[in-house]
Short mmCIF file of N, CA and C in Angstrom, two decimals:
data_model
loop_
_atom_site.label_atom_id
_atom_site.label_comp_id
_atom_site.label_asym_id
_atom_site.label_seq_id
_atom_site.Cartn_x
_atom_site.Cartn_y
_atom_site.Cartn_z
N MET A 16 65.91 194.56 15.83
CA MET A 16 66.08 193.67 16.97
C MET A 16 65.78 192.23 16.56
N THR A 17 66.56 191.33 17.09
CA THR A 17 66.31 189.92 16.82
C THR A 17 65.31 189.40 17.85
N SER A 18 64.75 188.23 17.57
CA SER A 18 63.79 187.66 18.51
C SER A 18 64.45 187.34 19.85
N PHE A 19 65.73 187.04 19.82
CA PHE A 19 66.47 186.77 21.06
C PHE A 19 66.48 188.01 21.94
N GLU A 20 66.70 189.20 21.34
CA GLU A 20 66.75 190.44 22.10
C GLU A 20 65.38 190.84 22.63
N GLU A 21 64.32 190.42 21.96
CA GLU A 21 62.97 190.77 22.36
C GLU A 21 62.42 189.84 23.43
N ASP A 22 62.99 188.66 23.57
CA ASP A 22 62.53 187.71 24.57
C ASP A 22 62.68 188.30 25.98
N GLU A 23 61.73 187.95 26.84
CA GLU A 23 61.82 188.40 28.22
C GLU A 23 62.99 187.71 28.91
N THR A 24 63.56 188.40 29.89
CA THR A 24 64.64 187.81 30.67
C THR A 24 64.07 186.67 31.51
N GLU A 25 64.75 185.54 31.47
CA GLU A 25 64.29 184.38 32.23
C GLU A 25 64.59 184.60 33.71
N GLU A 26 63.55 184.44 34.54
CA GLU A 26 63.72 184.58 35.98
C GLU A 26 64.18 183.25 36.57
N THR A 27 65.01 183.36 37.58
CA THR A 27 65.35 182.14 38.31
C THR A 27 64.37 182.00 39.46
N ALA A 28 64.03 180.78 39.77
CA ALA A 28 63.07 180.52 40.85
C ALA A 28 63.81 180.26 42.15
N THR A 29 63.22 180.67 43.25
CA THR A 29 63.73 180.29 44.56
C THR A 29 63.59 178.77 44.65
N CYS A 30 64.64 178.11 45.07
CA CYS A 30 64.61 176.64 45.13
C CYS A 30 64.87 176.17 46.56
N LEU A 31 64.00 175.32 47.02
CA LEU A 31 64.16 174.71 48.33
C LEU A 31 64.74 173.31 48.14
N HIS A 32 66.01 173.15 48.50
CA HIS A 32 66.68 171.84 48.43
C HIS A 32 66.41 171.12 49.75
N MET A 33 65.92 169.89 49.66
CA MET A 33 65.63 169.12 50.87
C MET A 33 66.27 167.74 50.76
N THR A 34 67.12 167.42 51.73
CA THR A 34 67.80 166.14 51.76
C THR A 34 67.20 165.31 52.89
N PHE A 35 66.64 164.16 52.55
CA PHE A 35 65.90 163.32 53.49
C PHE A 35 66.74 162.16 54.01
N TYR A 36 66.53 161.83 55.30
CA TYR A 36 67.18 160.66 55.89
C TYR A 36 66.24 160.04 56.92
N HIS A 37 66.22 158.71 56.93
CA HIS A 37 65.56 157.92 57.97
C HIS A 37 66.40 156.66 58.16
N PRO A 38 66.64 156.21 59.39
CA PRO A 38 67.52 155.05 59.61
C PRO A 38 67.00 153.76 58.95
N CYS A 39 65.71 153.64 58.70
CA CYS A 39 65.14 152.42 58.10
C CYS A 39 64.76 152.60 56.64
N GLN A 40 65.31 153.61 55.98
CA GLN A 40 64.90 153.91 54.61
C GLN A 40 65.21 152.77 53.63
N GLN A 41 66.23 152.00 53.87
CA GLN A 41 66.55 150.87 52.98
C GLN A 41 65.49 149.78 53.06
N ASP A 42 65.05 149.47 54.29
CA ASP A 42 64.11 148.38 54.50
C ASP A 42 62.66 148.78 54.22
N LYS A 43 62.26 149.93 54.74
CA LYS A 43 60.84 150.33 54.67
C LYS A 43 60.50 151.19 53.47
N MET A 44 61.49 151.76 52.83
CA MET A 44 61.31 152.57 51.61
C MET A 44 60.20 153.62 51.74
N MET A 45 60.21 154.35 52.85
CA MET A 45 59.18 155.36 53.10
C MET A 45 59.28 156.56 52.16
N PHE A 46 60.39 156.70 51.44
CA PHE A 46 60.57 157.81 50.51
C PHE A 46 60.28 157.41 49.06
N ARG A 47 59.75 156.23 48.83
CA ARG A 47 59.58 155.73 47.46
C ARG A 47 58.65 156.58 46.60
N CYS A 48 57.78 157.38 47.21
CA CYS A 48 56.86 158.22 46.44
C CYS A 48 57.41 159.62 46.18
N LEU A 49 58.59 159.91 46.71
CA LEU A 49 59.20 161.23 46.48
C LEU A 49 60.00 161.21 45.19
N ASN A 50 59.97 162.31 44.49
CA ASN A 50 60.65 162.43 43.21
C ASN A 50 62.03 163.07 43.45
N PHE A 51 63.04 162.23 43.62
CA PHE A 51 64.38 162.72 43.92
C PHE A 51 65.13 163.18 42.67
N CYS A 52 66.05 164.10 42.89
CA CYS A 52 67.00 164.57 41.87
C CYS A 52 66.34 165.23 40.66
N LYS A 53 65.13 165.72 40.82
CA LYS A 53 64.45 166.44 39.74
C LYS A 53 63.74 167.64 40.35
N ARG A 54 64.01 168.82 39.82
CA ARG A 54 63.34 170.02 40.32
C ARG A 54 61.87 169.99 39.94
N GLU A 55 61.02 170.39 40.89
CA GLU A 55 59.58 170.48 40.64
C GLU A 55 59.11 171.89 40.95
N GLN A 56 58.25 172.42 40.10
CA GLN A 56 57.69 173.75 40.33
C GLN A 56 56.44 173.65 41.19
N VAL A 57 56.32 174.60 42.12
CA VAL A 57 55.14 174.69 42.97
C VAL A 57 54.64 176.13 42.87
N ARG A 58 53.36 176.30 42.62
CA ARG A 58 52.79 177.65 42.52
C ARG A 58 52.93 178.38 43.85
N ALA A 59 53.18 179.67 43.80
CA ALA A 59 53.40 180.47 45.02
C ALA A 59 52.19 180.48 45.93
N ASP A 60 50.99 180.34 45.36
CA ASP A 60 49.78 180.38 46.20
C ASP A 60 49.40 179.01 46.77
N GLU A 61 50.19 177.99 46.48
CA GLU A 61 49.94 176.65 47.03
C GLU A 61 50.83 176.39 48.23
N MET A 62 50.34 175.58 49.15
CA MET A 62 51.14 175.17 50.29
C MET A 62 51.76 173.82 49.96
N ALA A 63 53.05 173.67 50.19
CA ALA A 63 53.71 172.38 49.98
C ALA A 63 53.47 171.55 51.25
N LYS A 64 52.73 170.45 51.11
CA LYS A 64 52.40 169.62 52.27
C LYS A 64 53.14 168.30 52.21
N PHE A 65 53.64 167.88 53.36
CA PHE A 65 54.38 166.63 53.51
C PHE A 65 53.63 165.76 54.51
N GLY A 66 53.38 164.49 54.16
CA GLY A 66 52.70 163.60 55.08
C GLY A 66 52.33 162.29 54.44
N ARG A 67 51.49 161.54 55.14
CA ARG A 67 51.12 160.18 54.73
C ARG A 67 49.98 160.15 53.72
N ASP A 68 49.08 161.15 53.75
CA ASP A 68 47.88 161.15 52.92
C ASP A 68 48.19 161.66 51.52
N SER A 69 48.24 160.75 50.55
CA SER A 69 48.59 161.13 49.17
C SER A 69 47.49 161.94 48.49
N ASN A 70 46.28 161.96 49.05
CA ASN A 70 45.20 162.77 48.48
C ASN A 70 45.35 164.24 48.84
N VAL A 71 46.06 164.52 49.93
CA VAL A 71 46.23 165.89 50.42
C VAL A 71 47.66 166.38 50.22
N CYS A 72 48.63 165.50 50.42
CA CYS A 72 50.04 165.88 50.38
C CYS A 72 50.68 165.57 49.04
N HIS A 73 51.33 166.56 48.48
CA HIS A 73 52.08 166.34 47.25
C HIS A 73 53.35 165.53 47.53
N TYR A 74 53.90 165.72 48.73
CA TYR A 74 55.12 165.02 49.11
C TYR A 74 54.71 163.93 50.11
N ASN A 75 54.60 162.71 49.60
CA ASN A 75 54.02 161.60 50.34
C ASN A 75 55.11 160.75 51.00
N LEU A 76 54.98 160.57 52.33
CA LEU A 76 55.89 159.71 53.10
C LEU A 76 55.12 158.45 53.46
N VAL A 77 55.59 157.30 52.97
CA VAL A 77 54.88 156.04 53.14
C VAL A 77 55.30 155.39 54.46
N ASP A 78 54.61 155.82 55.54
CA ASP A 78 54.95 155.36 56.88
C ASP A 78 53.73 155.60 57.77
N THR A 79 53.24 154.54 58.42
CA THR A 79 52.05 154.66 59.26
C THR A 79 52.29 155.54 60.49
N ARG A 80 53.56 155.77 60.87
CA ARG A 80 53.86 156.62 62.03
C ARG A 80 53.86 158.10 61.67
N VAL A 81 53.81 158.41 60.37
CA VAL A 81 53.75 159.81 59.92
C VAL A 81 52.29 160.24 59.91
N SER A 82 52.03 161.49 60.31
CA SER A 82 50.66 162.02 60.32
C SER A 82 50.14 162.18 58.89
N ARG A 83 48.81 162.24 58.79
CA ARG A 83 48.19 162.46 57.47
C ARG A 83 48.85 163.67 56.80
N ILE A 84 48.93 164.78 57.52
CA ILE A 84 49.70 165.94 57.09
C ILE A 84 50.69 166.21 58.22
N GLN A 85 51.96 165.98 57.96
CA GLN A 85 53.00 166.13 58.98
C GLN A 85 53.38 167.60 59.15
N PHE A 86 53.70 168.26 58.02
CA PHE A 86 54.03 169.68 58.07
C PHE A 86 53.76 170.31 56.71
N SER A 87 53.67 171.64 56.72
CA SER A 87 53.45 172.36 55.47
C SER A 87 54.47 173.49 55.36
N LEU A 88 54.75 173.87 54.12
CA LEU A 88 55.65 174.97 53.84
C LEU A 88 54.90 176.00 52.99
N GLN A 89 54.98 177.26 53.39
CA GLN A 89 54.34 178.34 52.65
C GLN A 89 55.42 179.29 52.16
N PHE A 90 55.38 179.60 50.87
CA PHE A 90 56.30 180.53 50.22
C PHE A 90 55.72 181.93 50.37
N TYR A 91 56.54 182.91 50.73
CA TYR A 91 56.04 184.28 50.84
C TYR A 91 57.18 185.28 50.64
N ARG A 92 56.79 186.54 50.44
CA ARG A 92 57.76 187.62 50.31
C ARG A 92 57.67 188.49 51.56
N LYS A 93 58.82 188.82 52.12
CA LYS A 93 58.84 189.66 53.33
C LYS A 93 58.28 191.05 52.99
N LEU A 94 57.61 191.63 53.96
CA LEU A 94 57.01 192.95 53.82
C LEU A 94 58.07 194.00 53.50
N ASN A 95 57.79 194.84 52.52
CA ASN A 95 58.70 195.92 52.10
C ASN A 95 60.09 195.41 51.73
N SER A 96 60.13 194.24 51.09
CA SER A 96 61.41 193.62 50.74
C SER A 96 61.23 192.81 49.44
N SER A 97 62.32 192.54 48.80
CA SER A 97 62.27 191.67 47.62
C SER A 97 62.69 190.24 48.00
N GLU A 98 62.94 190.02 49.28
CA GLU A 98 63.40 188.72 49.77
C GLU A 98 62.25 187.72 49.90
N PHE A 99 62.44 186.52 49.34
CA PHE A 99 61.46 185.45 49.43
C PHE A 99 61.88 184.48 50.53
N CYS A 100 60.89 183.98 51.26
CA CYS A 100 61.14 183.09 52.40
C CYS A 100 60.11 181.97 52.41
N PHE A 101 60.30 181.06 53.35
CA PHE A 101 59.33 179.99 53.60
C PHE A 101 59.01 180.00 55.09
N GLU A 102 57.77 179.66 55.42
CA GLU A 102 57.46 179.39 56.81
C GLU A 102 57.03 177.94 56.88
N ILE A 103 57.39 177.30 57.98
CA ILE A 103 57.07 175.90 58.18
C ILE A 103 56.09 175.80 59.34
N LYS A 104 55.05 174.98 59.16
CA LYS A 104 54.03 174.81 60.19
C LYS A 104 53.87 173.33 60.50
N ASN A 105 53.90 172.99 61.78
CA ASN A 105 53.67 171.61 62.21
C ASN A 105 52.17 171.33 62.14
N MET A 106 51.79 170.34 61.36
CA MET A 106 50.38 169.99 61.19
C MET A 106 50.02 168.70 61.94
N SER A 107 50.96 168.16 62.70
CA SER A 107 50.74 166.90 63.42
C SER A 107 50.32 167.17 64.86
N LYS A 108 49.21 166.55 65.28
CA LYS A 108 48.75 166.68 66.66
C LYS A 108 49.57 165.80 67.60
N LYS A 109 50.18 164.74 67.06
CA LYS A 109 50.88 163.75 67.89
C LYS A 109 52.38 163.95 67.99
N THR A 110 53.00 164.47 66.93
CA THR A 110 54.46 164.53 66.89
C THR A 110 54.96 165.97 66.82
N LYS A 111 55.89 166.29 67.70
CA LYS A 111 56.51 167.62 67.65
C LYS A 111 57.49 167.66 66.48
N LEU A 112 57.65 168.84 65.93
CA LEU A 112 58.56 169.08 64.81
C LEU A 112 59.65 170.01 65.32
N THR A 113 60.90 169.70 65.01
CA THR A 113 62.00 170.54 65.44
C THR A 113 62.67 171.15 64.21
N VAL A 114 62.85 172.46 64.23
CA VAL A 114 63.58 173.18 63.19
C VAL A 114 64.82 173.74 63.87
N ASP A 115 65.97 173.14 63.55
CA ASP A 115 67.21 173.38 64.29
C ASP A 115 66.91 173.15 65.77
N GLN A 116 66.98 174.14 66.61
CA GLN A 116 66.75 173.94 68.05
C GLN A 116 65.35 174.37 68.50
N THR A 117 64.49 174.77 67.55
CA THR A 117 63.15 175.26 67.90
C THR A 117 62.13 174.14 67.75
N GLU A 118 61.43 173.84 68.86
CA GLU A 118 60.44 172.78 68.86
C GLU A 118 59.06 173.38 68.59
N LEU A 119 58.35 172.80 67.62
CA LEU A 119 57.03 173.29 67.24
C LEU A 119 55.96 172.27 67.61
N GLY A 120 54.95 172.70 68.33
CA GLY A 120 53.79 171.87 68.61
C GLY A 120 52.79 172.02 67.46
N TYR A 121 51.64 171.41 67.63
CA TYR A 121 50.59 171.43 66.61
C TYR A 121 50.20 172.88 66.26
N LEU A 122 50.21 173.18 64.97
CA LEU A 122 49.86 174.48 64.37
C LEU A 122 50.84 175.60 64.68
N ASN A 123 51.96 175.31 65.35
CA ASN A 123 53.00 176.32 65.53
C ASN A 123 53.76 176.46 64.22
N LYS A 124 54.20 177.69 63.93
CA LYS A 124 54.96 177.92 62.71
C LYS A 124 56.10 178.89 62.97
N VAL A 125 57.16 178.76 62.16
CA VAL A 125 58.32 179.66 62.22
C VAL A 125 58.83 179.87 60.80
N ASP A 126 59.60 180.94 60.62
CA ASP A 126 60.29 181.13 59.35
C ASP A 126 61.37 180.07 59.22
N LEU A 127 61.50 179.52 58.05
CA LEU A 127 62.53 178.51 57.79
C LEU A 127 63.86 179.23 57.58
N PRO A 128 64.88 178.92 58.39
CA PRO A 128 66.20 179.54 58.17
C PRO A 128 66.75 179.14 56.79
N TRP A 129 67.73 179.86 56.29
CA TRP A 129 68.30 179.58 54.96
C TRP A 129 68.88 178.18 54.88
N LYS A 130 69.41 177.70 56.01
CA LYS A 130 69.92 176.33 56.08
C LYS A 130 69.58 175.80 57.47
N CYS A 131 68.87 174.68 57.51
CA CYS A 131 68.45 174.16 58.81
C CYS A 131 68.18 172.67 58.70
N ILE A 132 67.99 172.05 59.88
CA ILE A 132 67.62 170.64 59.94
C ILE A 132 66.23 170.55 60.56
N ILE A 133 65.35 169.85 59.85
CA ILE A 133 63.98 169.63 60.31
C ILE A 133 63.93 168.18 60.79
N CYS A 134 63.41 167.98 62.01
CA CYS A 134 63.32 166.62 62.56
C CYS A 134 61.93 166.35 63.11
N PHE A 135 61.46 165.12 62.92
CA PHE A 135 60.26 164.61 63.59
C PHE A 135 60.41 163.10 63.61
N GLY A 136 60.10 162.49 64.75
CA GLY A 136 60.34 161.05 64.90
C GLY A 136 61.79 160.75 64.56
N ASP A 137 62.01 159.75 63.70
CA ASP A 137 63.37 159.40 63.26
C ASP A 137 63.75 160.08 61.95
N TYR A 138 62.90 160.95 61.46
CA TYR A 138 63.15 161.64 60.19
C TYR A 138 64.07 162.84 60.41
N GLN A 139 65.02 163.00 59.47
CA GLN A 139 65.91 164.15 59.46
C GLN A 139 65.89 164.72 58.04
N ILE A 140 65.68 166.02 57.94
CA ILE A 140 65.64 166.68 56.63
C ILE A 140 66.52 167.91 56.69
N LEU A 141 67.51 167.96 55.82
CA LEU A 141 68.34 169.15 55.68
C LEU A 141 67.67 170.03 54.64
N ALA A 142 67.30 171.25 55.03
CA ALA A 142 66.65 172.19 54.11
C ALA A 142 67.60 173.35 53.83
N GLU A 143 67.76 173.67 52.54
CA GLU A 143 68.62 174.78 52.13
C GLU A 143 67.88 175.58 51.07
N ILE A 144 67.81 176.90 51.27
CA ILE A 144 67.09 177.77 50.34
C ILE A 144 68.09 178.43 49.40
N GLN A 145 67.82 178.31 48.11
CA GLN A 145 68.62 178.95 47.07
C GLN A 145 67.77 180.10 46.51
N GLU A 146 68.26 181.32 46.62
CA GLU A 146 67.50 182.50 46.25
C GLU A 146 67.17 182.55 44.75
N GLY A 147 66.04 183.20 44.45
CA GLY A 147 65.62 183.42 43.09
C GLY A 147 64.75 184.66 43.01
N GLU A 148 64.30 185.02 41.79
CA GLU A 148 63.49 186.23 41.62
C GLU A 148 62.04 185.95 41.29
N ALA A 149 61.72 184.78 40.79
CA ALA A 149 60.35 184.49 40.33
C ALA A 149 59.36 184.64 41.47
N MET A 150 58.24 185.32 41.19
CA MET A 150 57.23 185.56 42.22
C MET A 150 56.05 184.58 42.13
N ASP A 151 55.83 183.99 40.98
CA ASP A 151 54.64 183.16 40.77
C ASP A 151 54.82 181.72 41.20
N TYR A 152 56.04 181.29 41.40
CA TYR A 152 56.30 179.90 41.77
C TYR A 152 57.66 179.78 42.44
N PHE A 153 57.86 178.64 43.08
CA PHE A 153 59.18 178.27 43.60
C PHE A 153 59.43 176.83 43.17
N GLU A 154 60.61 176.35 43.41
CA GLU A 154 60.95 174.97 43.05
C GLU A 154 61.40 174.20 44.29
N THR A 155 61.16 172.90 44.25
CA THR A 155 61.72 172.01 45.25
C THR A 155 62.67 171.05 44.53
N HIS A 156 63.72 170.68 45.21
CA HIS A 156 64.69 169.73 44.67
C HIS A 156 65.04 168.78 45.81
N LEU A 157 64.56 167.55 45.71
CA LEU A 157 64.70 166.58 46.79
C LEU A 157 65.90 165.66 46.57
N HIS A 158 66.56 165.34 47.67
CA HIS A 158 67.74 164.48 47.64
C HIS A 158 67.60 163.43 48.75
N LEU A 159 68.31 162.33 48.62
CA LEU A 159 68.29 161.26 49.62
C LEU A 159 69.69 161.13 50.22
N ALA A 160 69.77 161.20 51.54
CA ALA A 160 71.05 161.06 52.25
C ALA A 160 71.29 159.60 52.59
N LYS A 161 72.53 159.18 52.51
CA LYS A 161 72.88 157.80 52.85
C LYS A 161 73.32 157.69 54.31
N VAL A 162 73.73 158.82 54.90
CA VAL A 162 74.17 158.84 56.30
C VAL A 162 73.30 159.83 57.07
N PRO A 163 73.20 159.66 58.40
CA PRO A 163 72.38 160.60 59.18
C PRO A 163 72.85 162.04 59.01
N ILE A 164 71.91 162.94 58.83
CA ILE A 164 72.23 164.35 58.62
C ILE A 164 72.75 164.99 59.89
N LEU A 165 72.13 164.68 61.04
CA LEU A 165 72.57 165.26 62.31
C LEU A 165 74.00 164.85 62.64
N GLN A 166 74.32 163.59 62.46
CA GLN A 166 75.67 163.09 62.72
C GLN A 166 76.66 163.81 61.83
N GLU A 167 76.32 163.93 60.55
CA GLU A 167 77.20 164.57 59.57
C GLU A 167 77.41 166.04 59.90
N ARG A 168 76.36 166.71 60.35
CA ARG A 168 76.43 168.14 60.63
C ARG A 168 77.14 168.44 61.95
N CYS A 169 77.06 167.54 62.93
CA CYS A 169 77.65 167.80 64.24
C CYS A 169 79.14 167.52 64.30
N LEU A 170 79.62 166.57 63.53
CA LEU A 170 81.03 166.18 63.63
C LEU A 170 82.01 167.33 63.43
N PRO A 171 81.84 168.18 62.42
CA PRO A 171 82.83 169.25 62.23
C PRO A 171 82.89 170.24 63.39
N SER A 172 81.81 170.36 64.16
CA SER A 172 81.81 171.34 65.23
C SER A 172 82.47 170.84 66.51
N LEU A 173 82.78 169.56 66.60
CA LEU A 173 83.43 169.04 67.79
C LEU A 173 84.89 169.49 67.83
N GLN A 174 85.31 170.00 68.99
CA GLN A 174 86.69 170.47 69.13
C GLN A 174 87.50 169.42 69.87
N PRO A 175 88.74 169.19 69.44
CA PRO A 175 89.58 168.23 70.16
C PRO A 175 89.91 168.78 71.56
N VAL A 176 90.00 167.91 72.51
CA VAL A 176 90.35 168.30 73.88
C VAL A 176 91.84 168.05 74.06
N PRO A 177 92.59 169.09 74.45
CA PRO A 177 94.04 168.91 74.67
C PRO A 177 94.29 167.91 75.79
N GLU A 178 95.47 167.27 75.76
CA GLU A 178 95.79 166.26 76.75
C GLU A 178 95.75 166.79 78.18
N LYS A 179 96.08 168.07 78.37
CA LYS A 179 96.09 168.64 79.72
C LYS A 179 94.67 168.94 80.20
N GLY A 180 93.70 168.85 79.31
CA GLY A 180 92.31 169.05 79.72
C GLY A 180 91.88 170.50 79.80
N ILE A 181 92.72 171.43 79.32
CA ILE A 181 92.37 172.85 79.36
C ILE A 181 92.43 173.39 77.93
N PHE A 182 91.41 174.13 77.55
CA PHE A 182 91.41 174.74 76.23
C PHE A 182 92.41 175.88 76.20
N PRO A 183 93.17 176.01 75.12
CA PRO A 183 94.17 177.07 75.04
C PRO A 183 93.55 178.46 75.17
N SER A 184 92.30 178.64 74.74
CA SER A 184 91.67 179.96 74.79
C SER A 184 91.28 180.36 76.22
N LEU A 185 91.29 179.42 77.14
CA LEU A 185 90.93 179.72 78.52
C LEU A 185 92.20 179.72 79.37
N SER A 186 92.40 180.78 80.09
CA SER A 186 93.59 180.81 80.94
C SER A 186 93.31 180.02 82.22
N PRO A 187 94.34 179.43 82.83
CA PRO A 187 94.16 178.62 84.04
C PRO A 187 93.52 179.43 85.17
N SER A 188 93.73 180.74 85.18
CA SER A 188 93.18 181.55 86.26
C SER A 188 91.65 181.62 86.22
N GLN A 189 91.06 181.33 85.09
CA GLN A 189 89.61 181.37 84.98
C GLN A 189 88.97 180.16 85.66
N GLY A 190 89.72 179.11 85.87
CA GLY A 190 89.23 177.94 86.57
C GLY A 190 88.19 177.14 85.79
N LYS A 191 88.14 177.30 84.50
CA LYS A 191 87.17 176.55 83.69
C LYS A 191 87.83 175.32 83.10
N SER A 192 87.06 174.27 82.94
CA SER A 192 87.58 173.06 82.32
C SER A 192 86.60 172.63 81.23
N PRO A 193 87.02 171.72 80.35
CA PRO A 193 86.14 171.29 79.27
C PRO A 193 84.88 170.63 79.82
N ILE A 194 83.80 170.76 79.08
CA ILE A 194 82.53 170.15 79.46
C ILE A 194 82.42 168.81 78.76
N GLU A 195 82.13 167.77 79.54
CA GLU A 195 81.99 166.45 78.97
C GLU A 195 80.56 166.27 78.48
N ILE A 196 80.41 165.76 77.27
CA ILE A 196 79.09 165.54 76.68
C ILE A 196 78.88 164.05 76.47
N ASP A 197 77.75 163.55 76.91
CA ASP A 197 77.38 162.14 76.73
C ASP A 197 77.27 161.86 75.24
N GLU A 198 77.78 160.73 74.76
CA GLU A 198 77.74 160.41 73.35
C GLU A 198 76.33 160.23 72.82
N ASN A 199 75.36 159.96 73.70
CA ASN A 199 73.98 159.79 73.27
C ASN A 199 73.21 161.11 73.24
N GLU A 200 73.83 162.18 73.72
CA GLU A 200 73.19 163.47 73.74
C GLU A 200 73.23 164.08 72.34
N SER A 201 72.14 164.69 71.91
CA SER A 201 72.12 165.27 70.56
C SER A 201 72.80 166.62 70.58
N CYS A 202 73.22 167.03 69.39
CA CYS A 202 73.94 168.31 69.25
C CYS A 202 73.02 169.49 69.39
#
């Protein structure tokens, strides 16, 4: 056997891709302490913390409106499964955290969906989980968005309204008409 054949198989790590957006990111540079476009390993027994306090949070957001610890992510394996997941916990007493349509108060936590949008204040974060096998660590890969994530994600789901004002899938006998949505209303 050659040394190549004797080497252990390299495991791929579960990777959490996070794309950050804030409307004032150009002026205030609140993401300047984040390490973009480079994968970072995090031990499985550590909690990934995001917030203002650089002594506690590995992922530091330079903004006085952000809590010392805004939120944390915990890597875990589902019971009786080989599937790895993350749970997200809101650590802010002042600001609610939204994961897709679920609003979290202080110390509330939920499983992070495979693809979701995390929001607090004016911050928008697109989180996407890429599966892996490694049990001792996971990776984070941070990206910076140039356009709002919510705007980008909502546009494809908008359906054109026919000139007659009736959707083809609804028959006139049902008496339903399109619902008008205020442009300032979020998706």
